[in-house]
Short mmCIF file of C-alpha atoms and ligand atoms in Angstrom, two decimals:
data_model
loop_
_atom_site.label_atom_id
_atom_site.label_comp_id
_atom_site.label_asym_id
_atom_site.label_seq_id
_atom_site.Cartn_x
_atom_site.Cartn_y
_atom_site.Cartn_z
CA MET A 27 -0.67 19.15 4.90
CA ASN A 28 -1.97 15.65 5.59
CA ILE A 29 -2.78 13.59 2.53
CA LEU A 30 -4.35 10.20 2.05
CA CYS A 31 -2.87 7.73 -0.35
CA ALA A 32 -2.89 4.05 -1.15
CA PHE A 33 0.00 1.77 -2.03
CA LYS A 34 -0.74 -1.50 -3.76
CA THR A 35 1.71 -4.35 -4.15
CA GLU A 36 1.72 -8.10 -4.72
CA LEU A 37 1.84 -10.63 -1.87
CA ASP A 38 4.00 -13.73 -1.91
CA LEU A 39 1.80 -16.25 -0.10
CA ASN A 40 2.26 -19.90 0.83
CA ASN A 41 -0.64 -22.32 0.49
CA ILE A 42 -1.79 -21.99 4.09
CA GLN A 43 -1.88 -18.20 3.75
CA LYS A 44 -3.70 -18.43 0.43
CA THR A 45 -6.37 -20.57 2.06
CA ALA A 46 -6.68 -18.13 4.95
CA CYS A 47 -7.02 -15.18 2.55
CA ALA A 48 -9.61 -17.02 0.46
CA ARG A 49 -11.55 -17.74 3.69
CA HIS A 50 -11.49 -14.04 4.66
CA ALA A 51 -12.63 -13.02 1.19
CA GLY A 52 -15.37 -15.64 1.43
CA ALA A 53 -16.56 -14.29 4.79
CA ALA A 54 -16.60 -10.74 3.40
CA ARG A 55 -18.60 -11.85 0.37
CA TRP A 56 -20.99 -13.85 2.53
CA ALA A 57 -21.60 -10.90 4.87
CA TYR A 58 -22.13 -8.51 1.97
CA ASN A 59 -24.67 -10.77 0.26
CA TRP A 60 -26.43 -11.62 3.51
CA GLY A 61 -26.62 -7.92 4.45
CA LEU A 62 -27.97 -7.01 1.02
CA ALA A 63 -30.68 -9.69 1.26
CA ARG A 64 -31.60 -8.43 4.76
CA LYS A 65 -31.89 -4.87 3.51
CA ILE A 66 -34.09 -5.91 0.58
CA ASP A 67 -36.29 -8.03 2.85
CA ALA A 68 -36.76 -5.23 5.35
CA TYR A 69 -37.62 -2.82 2.55
CA GLN A 70 -40.19 -5.17 1.03
CA ASN A 71 -41.78 -5.85 4.44
CA LYS A 72 -41.89 -2.09 5.06
CA GLU A 73 -39.63 -2.45 8.11
CA LYS A 74 -36.72 -0.19 9.04
CA VAL A 75 -33.82 -1.03 6.74
CA PRO A 76 -30.92 -2.20 8.97
CA THR A 77 -27.64 -0.25 8.92
CA ALA A 78 -24.14 -1.74 8.96
CA ILE A 79 -24.11 -1.41 12.76
CA ASP A 80 -27.47 -3.22 13.13
CA LEU A 81 -26.33 -5.93 10.76
CA HIS A 82 -23.02 -6.39 12.52
CA ARG A 83 -24.82 -6.89 15.84
CA GLU A 84 -27.14 -9.41 14.21
CA LEU A 85 -24.22 -11.22 12.62
CA ASN A 86 -22.43 -11.50 15.98
CA ALA A 87 -25.49 -13.22 17.43
CA LEU A 88 -25.57 -15.63 14.49
CA LYS A 89 -21.88 -16.43 14.99
CA LYS A 90 -22.75 -18.13 18.28
CA GLY A 91 -24.85 -20.62 16.33
CA GLU A 92 -24.89 -21.52 12.67
CA LEU A 93 -22.10 -19.13 11.68
CA ALA A 94 -19.46 -20.54 14.02
CA TRP A 95 -17.07 -20.89 11.07
CA MET A 96 -16.76 -17.11 11.02
CA TYR A 97 -14.69 -17.21 14.20
CA GLU A 98 -11.87 -18.46 11.96
CA VAL A 99 -11.56 -15.08 10.26
CA SER A 100 -10.84 -11.61 11.59
CA LYS A 101 -14.05 -9.87 12.64
CA CYS A 102 -12.97 -6.97 10.44
CA ALA A 103 -13.62 -8.85 7.19
CA PRO A 104 -17.44 -9.11 7.54
CA GLN A 105 -17.66 -5.80 9.40
CA GLU A 106 -15.87 -3.84 6.67
CA ALA A 107 -17.93 -5.66 4.01
CA LEU A 108 -21.10 -4.43 5.70
CA ARG A 109 -19.64 -0.93 5.71
CA ASN A 110 -18.98 -1.23 1.98
CA LEU A 111 -22.58 -2.32 1.55
CA ASP A 112 -23.82 0.77 3.37
CA GLN A 113 -21.69 2.90 1.07
CA ALA A 114 -22.97 1.12 -2.04
CA TYR A 115 -26.51 1.72 -0.78
CA ALA A 116 -25.91 5.39 -0.08
CA HIS A 117 -24.24 5.74 -3.48
CA PHE A 118 -27.27 4.20 -5.18
CA PHE A 119 -29.73 6.62 -3.51
CA ARG A 120 -27.49 9.60 -4.21
CA ARG A 121 -27.36 8.66 -7.90
CA MET A 122 -31.13 8.08 -7.99
CA LYS A 123 -31.68 11.57 -6.61
CA GLU A 124 -29.41 13.01 -9.31
CA LYS A 125 -31.28 11.07 -11.97
CA LYS A 126 -34.64 12.31 -10.72
CA ALA A 127 -33.23 15.82 -10.82
CA GLY A 128 -32.73 15.34 -14.55
CA LYS A 129 -29.16 14.08 -14.83
CA LYS A 130 -28.78 11.50 -17.61
CA ILE A 131 -26.99 8.68 -15.81
CA GLU A 132 -27.22 4.91 -15.45
CA VAL A 133 -28.07 3.88 -11.91
CA GLY A 134 -27.60 0.29 -10.77
CA PHE A 135 -28.87 -1.21 -7.52
CA PRO A 136 -26.09 -2.90 -5.47
CA LYS A 137 -25.49 -6.40 -6.85
CA PHE A 138 -24.88 -9.68 -5.06
CA LYS A 139 -21.22 -10.65 -5.24
CA SER A 140 -20.48 -13.79 -7.21
CA LYS A 141 -17.42 -16.04 -7.07
CA LYS A 142 -17.46 -16.01 -10.87
CA ASN A 143 -15.48 -12.75 -10.83
CA GLY A 144 -12.69 -14.23 -8.74
CA LEU A 145 -12.33 -14.65 -5.00
CA GLY A 146 -12.84 -10.97 -4.35
CA SER A 147 -11.34 -8.93 -1.54
CA PHE A 148 -11.55 -8.01 2.13
CA ARG A 149 -10.44 -5.06 4.22
CA LEU A 150 -8.74 -5.16 7.61
CA THR A 151 -8.15 -2.42 10.17
CA GLY A 152 -6.35 -2.40 13.50
CA ALA A 153 -2.83 -3.65 14.16
CA ILE A 154 -1.11 -3.45 10.77
CA HIS A 155 2.67 -3.24 10.53
CA ILE A 156 4.80 -2.77 7.44
CA PHE A 157 8.30 -4.19 7.16
CA GLU A 158 10.66 -4.02 4.22
CA HIS A 159 9.85 -7.55 3.03
CA ALA A 160 6.51 -8.19 4.68
CA ILE A 161 3.26 -6.83 6.02
CA GLN A 162 1.69 -7.97 9.26
CA LEU A 163 -2.08 -8.14 9.31
CA PRO A 164 -4.56 -9.03 12.08
CA ARG A 165 -5.30 -12.75 12.16
CA LEU A 166 -3.23 -13.49 9.02
CA GLY A 167 0.15 -12.71 10.57
CA ARG A 168 3.23 -11.79 8.58
CA LEU A 169 2.76 -12.01 4.81
CA ARG A 170 5.74 -11.75 2.47
CA LEU A 171 5.82 -9.08 -0.23
CA LYS A 172 7.06 -9.77 -3.76
CA GLU A 173 8.63 -6.35 -4.09
CA ARG A 174 10.68 -5.11 -1.18
CA GLY A 175 10.68 -1.49 -0.11
CA TYR A 176 7.64 -0.34 -2.07
CA LEU A 177 5.31 0.11 0.90
CA PRO A 178 6.21 3.06 3.14
CA VAL A 179 7.84 1.74 6.30
CA GLU A 180 7.92 4.94 8.34
CA GLY A 181 6.40 8.40 8.56
CA VAL A 182 2.90 7.20 7.80
CA HIS A 183 -0.23 6.46 9.75
CA ILE A 184 -1.80 3.23 8.46
CA LEU A 185 -5.59 3.32 8.17
CA SER A 186 -6.46 -0.02 6.59
CA ALA A 187 -5.28 -2.80 4.31
CA THR A 188 -7.33 -4.39 1.53
CA VAL A 189 -6.31 -7.84 0.31
CA SER A 190 -7.60 -8.88 -3.11
CA GLU A 191 -7.19 -11.67 -5.63
CA ARG A 192 -6.82 -11.37 -9.39
CA ALA A 193 -6.02 -14.13 -11.88
CA GLY A 194 -4.70 -16.35 -9.07
CA ARG A 195 -2.43 -13.65 -7.62
CA TRP A 196 -2.92 -11.87 -4.31
CA PHE A 197 -2.38 -8.16 -3.71
CA VAL A 198 -2.49 -5.85 -0.73
CA SER A 199 -3.45 -2.20 -0.92
CA VAL A 200 -2.52 -0.15 2.13
CA GLN A 201 -4.34 3.08 2.84
CA VAL A 202 -2.17 5.55 4.70
CA GLU A 203 -2.25 9.10 5.91
CA MET A 204 1.01 10.99 5.63
CA ASN A 205 2.30 14.44 6.19
CA GLN A 206 3.50 16.18 3.07
CA PRO A 207 5.37 19.45 3.51
CA GLU A 208 3.60 22.37 1.83
CA PRO A 209 4.96 22.78 -1.69
CA LEU A 210 7.21 25.82 -1.90
CA GLU A 211 6.99 28.43 -4.61
CA THR A 212 10.03 27.69 -6.71
CA ASP A 213 11.58 28.59 -10.02
CA LYS A 214 11.38 25.03 -11.30
CA PRO A 215 10.94 24.87 -15.07
CA VAL A 216 7.83 24.14 -17.10
CA ALA A 217 7.97 21.04 -19.29
CA GLY A 218 6.02 19.72 -22.24
CA VAL A 219 5.71 15.96 -22.39
CA ASP A 220 4.92 13.71 -25.34
CA LEU A 221 3.91 10.11 -24.65
CA GLY A 222 4.67 7.74 -27.45
CA ILE A 223 5.23 4.30 -28.82
CA MET A 224 8.96 4.42 -29.50
CA ALA A 225 9.91 6.20 -26.29
CA LEU A 226 7.71 6.06 -23.22
CA ALA A 227 7.94 9.81 -22.77
CA THR A 228 9.87 12.66 -24.35
CA VAL A 229 10.36 15.84 -22.32
CA SER A 230 10.77 19.26 -23.96
CA ASP A 231 14.21 19.70 -22.31
CA GLY A 232 15.43 16.80 -24.44
CA THR A 233 15.13 14.01 -21.86
CA LYS A 234 13.91 10.78 -23.37
CA ILE A 235 12.54 8.05 -21.15
CA GLU A 236 12.82 4.76 -22.96
CA ASN A 237 10.26 2.00 -22.81
CA PRO A 238 11.18 -0.91 -20.55
CA HIS A 239 13.01 -3.59 -22.58
CA ALA A 240 10.61 -6.35 -21.59
CA LEU A 241 7.77 -4.52 -23.31
CA LYS A 242 8.81 -5.19 -26.88
CA ASN A 243 9.09 -8.97 -26.41
CA ASP A 244 5.79 -9.03 -24.61
CA LEU A 245 4.06 -7.19 -27.43
CA SER A 246 5.07 -9.80 -29.99
CA LYS A 247 3.98 -12.48 -27.56
CA ILE A 248 0.58 -10.83 -27.22
CA ARG A 249 0.17 -10.67 -30.98
CA ARG A 250 0.96 -14.40 -31.21
CA LEU A 251 -1.50 -15.26 -28.46
CA GLN A 252 -4.20 -13.11 -30.03
CA ARG A 253 -3.87 -15.05 -33.27
CA MET A 254 -3.98 -18.29 -31.31
CA VAL A 255 -7.22 -17.31 -29.56
CA SER A 256 -8.93 -16.32 -32.79
CA ARG A 257 -7.88 -19.55 -34.51
CA ARG A 258 -9.27 -21.81 -31.79
CA GLN A 259 -12.91 -22.85 -31.94
CA LYS A 260 -15.33 -20.68 -29.96
CA GLY A 261 -16.35 -22.23 -26.65
CA SER A 262 -13.60 -24.86 -26.75
CA ALA A 263 -11.36 -25.62 -23.78
CA ASN A 264 -8.29 -24.79 -25.87
CA ARG A 265 -9.60 -21.36 -26.69
CA GLU A 266 -10.26 -20.72 -23.02
CA LYS A 267 -6.70 -21.80 -22.21
CA ALA A 268 -5.27 -19.48 -24.85
CA ARG A 269 -7.53 -16.67 -23.62
CA GLN A 270 -6.18 -17.06 -20.07
CA LYS A 271 -2.61 -16.95 -21.36
CA LEU A 272 -3.43 -13.79 -23.27
CA ALA A 273 -4.97 -12.16 -20.20
CA LYS A 274 -1.82 -12.95 -18.23
CA ALA A 275 0.43 -11.46 -20.90
CA HIS A 276 -1.73 -8.32 -21.00
CA MET A 277 -1.48 -7.96 -17.24
CA ARG A 278 2.32 -8.32 -17.40
CA VAL A 279 2.63 -5.57 -19.99
CA ALA A 280 0.31 -3.34 -17.97
CA ASN A 281 2.39 -3.89 -14.81
CA ILE A 282 5.73 -3.25 -16.48
CA ARG A 283 4.43 -0.08 -18.03
CA LYS A 284 2.78 1.07 -14.84
CA ASN A 285 6.06 0.80 -12.92
CA ALA A 286 7.88 2.75 -15.61
CA LEU A 287 5.14 5.38 -15.56
CA HIS A 288 5.45 5.72 -11.78
CA GLN A 289 9.15 6.49 -12.03
CA THR A 290 8.54 9.05 -14.76
CA THR A 291 5.65 10.84 -13.06
CA SER A 292 7.57 11.05 -9.76
CA LEU A 293 10.54 12.58 -11.55
CA LEU A 294 8.41 15.14 -13.40
CA ALA A 295 6.27 16.11 -10.41
CA ARG A 296 9.38 16.66 -8.28
CA THR A 297 11.44 18.66 -10.74
CA LYS A 298 8.92 20.73 -12.76
CA SER A 299 6.60 23.56 -11.75
CA ALA A 300 4.12 22.64 -14.51
CA VAL A 301 3.74 19.85 -17.04
CA VAL A 302 1.87 20.26 -20.32
CA LEU A 303 0.25 17.13 -21.75
CA GLU A 304 -1.90 16.31 -24.72
CA ASP A 305 -5.57 15.95 -23.91
CA LEU A 306 -6.39 12.76 -25.75
CA ASN A 307 -9.89 11.44 -25.98
CA VAL A 308 -9.08 8.37 -23.97
CA ASN A 309 -12.56 6.86 -24.05
CA GLY A 310 -12.75 7.12 -27.81
CA MET A 311 -9.32 5.63 -28.27
CA VAL A 312 -9.74 2.39 -26.41
CA LYS A 313 -11.31 0.94 -29.55
CA ASN A 314 -8.06 1.51 -31.44
CA HIS A 315 -7.01 -1.66 -33.23
CA HIS A 316 -3.34 -0.82 -33.40
CA LEU A 317 -2.05 -2.75 -30.40
CA ALA A 318 0.96 -0.65 -29.46
CA GLN A 319 -1.08 2.53 -29.82
CA ALA A 320 -3.85 1.06 -27.68
CA ILE A 321 -1.35 0.45 -24.90
CA VAL A 322 -0.03 3.99 -25.18
CA ASP A 323 -3.59 5.26 -24.82
CA VAL A 324 -4.21 3.26 -21.68
CA GLY A 325 -0.83 4.41 -20.36
CA PHE A 326 -1.74 8.00 -21.04
CA HIS A 327 -4.71 7.82 -18.75
CA GLU A 328 -2.62 6.23 -16.01
CA PHE A 329 0.17 8.77 -16.58
CA ARG A 330 -2.21 11.67 -16.15
CA ARG A 331 -3.85 10.13 -13.09
CA GLN A 332 -0.47 9.67 -11.39
CA LEU A 333 0.78 13.09 -12.38
CA VAL A 334 -2.32 14.80 -10.98
CA TYR A 335 -1.97 13.35 -7.49
CA LYS A 336 1.81 13.53 -7.37
CA GLY A 337 1.62 17.09 -8.67
CA GLN A 338 -0.44 17.91 -5.61
CA TRP A 339 2.27 16.50 -3.34
CA TYR A 340 5.13 18.38 -4.96
CA GLY A 341 3.36 21.52 -6.14
CA CYS A 342 3.48 20.80 -9.87
CA LYS A 343 0.58 21.98 -12.05
CA ILE A 344 -0.81 19.84 -14.86
CA ILE A 345 -1.91 21.61 -18.01
CA LEU A 346 -3.73 19.90 -20.84
CA ALA A 347 -3.16 21.01 -24.41
CA PRO A 348 -6.42 21.38 -26.34
CA ARG A 349 -7.54 18.20 -28.11
CA PHE A 350 -6.83 19.38 -31.64
CA TYR A 351 -3.68 21.33 -30.95
CA PRO A 352 -1.31 20.22 -33.76
CA SER A 353 1.73 19.46 -31.59
CA THR A 354 3.05 16.78 -33.93
CA LYS A 355 2.54 18.62 -37.22
CA ARG A 356 3.82 21.99 -36.07
CA CYS A 357 7.45 23.04 -36.39
CA SER A 358 8.75 23.88 -32.91
CA LYS A 359 11.17 26.42 -34.39
CA CYS A 360 9.11 28.50 -36.80
CA GLY A 361 5.52 27.39 -36.12
CA HIS A 362 4.80 26.17 -39.66
CA ILE A 363 2.19 23.41 -39.78
CA LYS A 364 2.68 20.42 -42.03
CA GLY A 365 -0.14 18.79 -43.97
CA GLU A 366 0.62 15.19 -43.13
CA MET A 367 2.90 13.42 -40.69
CA GLY A 368 2.92 9.60 -41.00
CA LEU A 369 3.35 7.43 -37.90
CA SER A 370 6.59 5.99 -39.30
CA GLU A 371 8.23 9.42 -39.77
CA ARG A 372 10.53 9.56 -36.78
CA VAL A 373 12.16 12.88 -37.65
CA TYR A 374 10.28 16.12 -38.19
CA THR A 375 11.63 18.08 -41.13
CA CYS A 376 10.15 21.53 -41.61
CA ASP A 377 9.16 22.37 -45.21
CA HIS A 378 9.43 26.04 -44.37
CA CYS A 379 12.64 26.63 -42.39
CA GLY A 380 14.34 23.26 -42.87
CA HIS A 381 14.50 22.58 -39.12
CA MET A 382 15.16 18.89 -38.40
CA ILE A 383 14.26 17.46 -35.01
CA ASP A 384 13.19 14.20 -33.38
CA ARG A 385 9.46 13.79 -33.86
CA ASP A 386 8.57 13.31 -30.19
CA LEU A 387 10.86 16.07 -28.97
CA ASN A 388 9.27 18.44 -31.48
CA ALA A 389 5.82 17.59 -30.07
CA ALA A 390 7.00 18.00 -26.47
CA ILE A 391 8.48 21.44 -27.19
CA ASN A 392 5.23 22.49 -28.83
CA GLN A 393 3.32 21.39 -25.73
CA LYS A 394 5.56 23.50 -23.57
CA LYS A 395 5.15 26.52 -25.84
CA LEU A 396 1.46 26.52 -25.05
CA THR A 397 2.22 28.07 -21.69
CA THR A 398 5.46 29.93 -22.13
CA GLY A 399 6.12 30.75 -25.73
CA SER A 400 2.76 31.42 -27.33
CA SER A 401 3.88 35.01 -27.95
CA PRO A 402 3.92 35.98 -31.64
CA GLU A 403 7.72 35.93 -31.92
CA SER A 404 7.73 32.25 -31.04
CA TYR A 405 5.83 31.65 -34.24
CA ALA A 406 7.60 34.05 -36.52
CA CYS A 407 6.32 32.27 -39.59
CA GLY A 408 3.51 29.94 -40.42
CA GLU A 409 0.33 29.92 -38.47
CA SER A 410 0.48 31.31 -34.99
CA VAL A 411 -1.46 29.73 -32.15
CA ARG A 412 -4.98 29.67 -33.47
CA PRO A 413 -7.52 31.72 -31.57
CA GLY A 414 -9.79 29.57 -29.48
CA PHE A 415 -6.96 27.30 -28.38
CA GLN A 416 -6.58 27.44 -24.69
CA ALA A 417 -4.65 25.26 -22.33
CA VAL A 418 -6.79 23.65 -19.66
CA LEU A 419 -5.56 23.43 -16.11
CA VAL A 420 -6.28 20.15 -14.39
CA GLU A 421 -6.56 20.62 -10.66
CA ALA A 422 -5.80 17.72 -8.41
CA GLY A 423 -8.93 16.11 -7.10
CA THR A 424 -10.99 16.63 -10.25
CA GLU A 425 -9.91 13.25 -11.61
CA HIS A 426 -11.66 10.37 -9.92
CA ARG A 427 -11.28 7.61 -12.43
CA SER A 428 -8.71 5.03 -11.61
CA THR A 429 -7.48 1.98 -13.44
ZN1 ZN B 522 10.08 25.52 -39.41
#
C-alpha cells in the first residue's frame, strides 16, 4: 500500500540562505497576486480566464523584460504558486456550487497575499535530497536541519518540499510517498486512553506517559507574560513586545507537546489493535479560560489527528467514546457513577465498592470497557452502560482538519 505523508521540521539557516528563502517566498507571493489580478481582469473583460499553464507561459515572457529579477529564484516557486492559485480558484467554485445547492457555508473568494502575515511560503519540486543533518533543494543548495534524523532518509519517494516562515523561523515540509506493508490481522490488545493535565496520557493497561518537564516551567512563564500583556497600555510598543514574547512562549509549549504526542501516538498505533478516546467538543472548548486545560484540549485534537493517520499505517482502529459518557465519574470496577468529581481529586474512591484507583487510569479503563467489557457482568452494580451510548468508529481519511 502506497501512502502519502508530509514531514515538517525546522531549518537552521545562515543569513545568505534566509535572504534566498525570503526572495523565493517573495517571488511566489508576487506570482500568486499577479495571477489572481490577471484572472479577475479576464473575467471582468469577459475574456477566457487564464489557467496556471497560460499564466506560467506569460510569466516566462515577462521574465525576459521587466521581471528579470525572477531569474534569481527557482522557476518552481512562481510555477507552484500559480498552481496553488488554480486550486484556490477551483475550491472557490466548488464551494459556491455547494452553497447554491443549499449547503449553509461561508465561501470566500481567493485573497491577495499580504506580507503582513509573515513572509509566506514556496514549494519546490525536482531534485530534492534528504540527508541526516540537511536537505538539498533546487537553487537553494544544502540547508541544515535543526533536528537530525527526523526526515526519512531512505525508502521514500520525494514529491515536493514547501519552505515557510513563521515568527522569524524557517521550516521545511517534505511531501513523500512511501510503501507501507499491509497491516496484518493480529491479536494486539485494545486500549482506552485518557488525556490529561497531570499526565499527558494514561493507558488502560496502566502505562502513564508523563508530560515533558519543560512544559510546567513554560506554563508559569506564559501566565506571567499574559499578565504583562494585559497590564501594558493598549497599542503601546511595550505591549506589542510583550505580546510577541507571549506568542513565542505559546509556540514553544505547542512544539514540546506536539513532539511528546508524536511519540505517544506512534507507540499506541504500533502496539494496539484499537484505541478508545473521549470525543470532546474541541471547538467548544477552545474558549476555556483555564490555561492548562486549554492546552490539553488543543493537544487532544492533535492527538486524535495523529492517531487516525498512524492507525491507518499500522492497522489500529480509533474509537470515540460518546460525548457524555461518564468515564471519569464511573467506577471501573463496579460501574457505580459518582455525583461529583472535582478536578483536584487525583484518586477515584468508589462510594459503593470502596475501590481506590488513580483518577486517569480509572477513566482510561472505562474507555476501554466501551468496546470489550460492556457486558452486564462488567457492571455488576450501579448503572450499566446507558442505552443510547454507542462508540463511534473514526475511519482514517474522515478527518481533514489539521493544526
Ligand atoms: Zn465501585
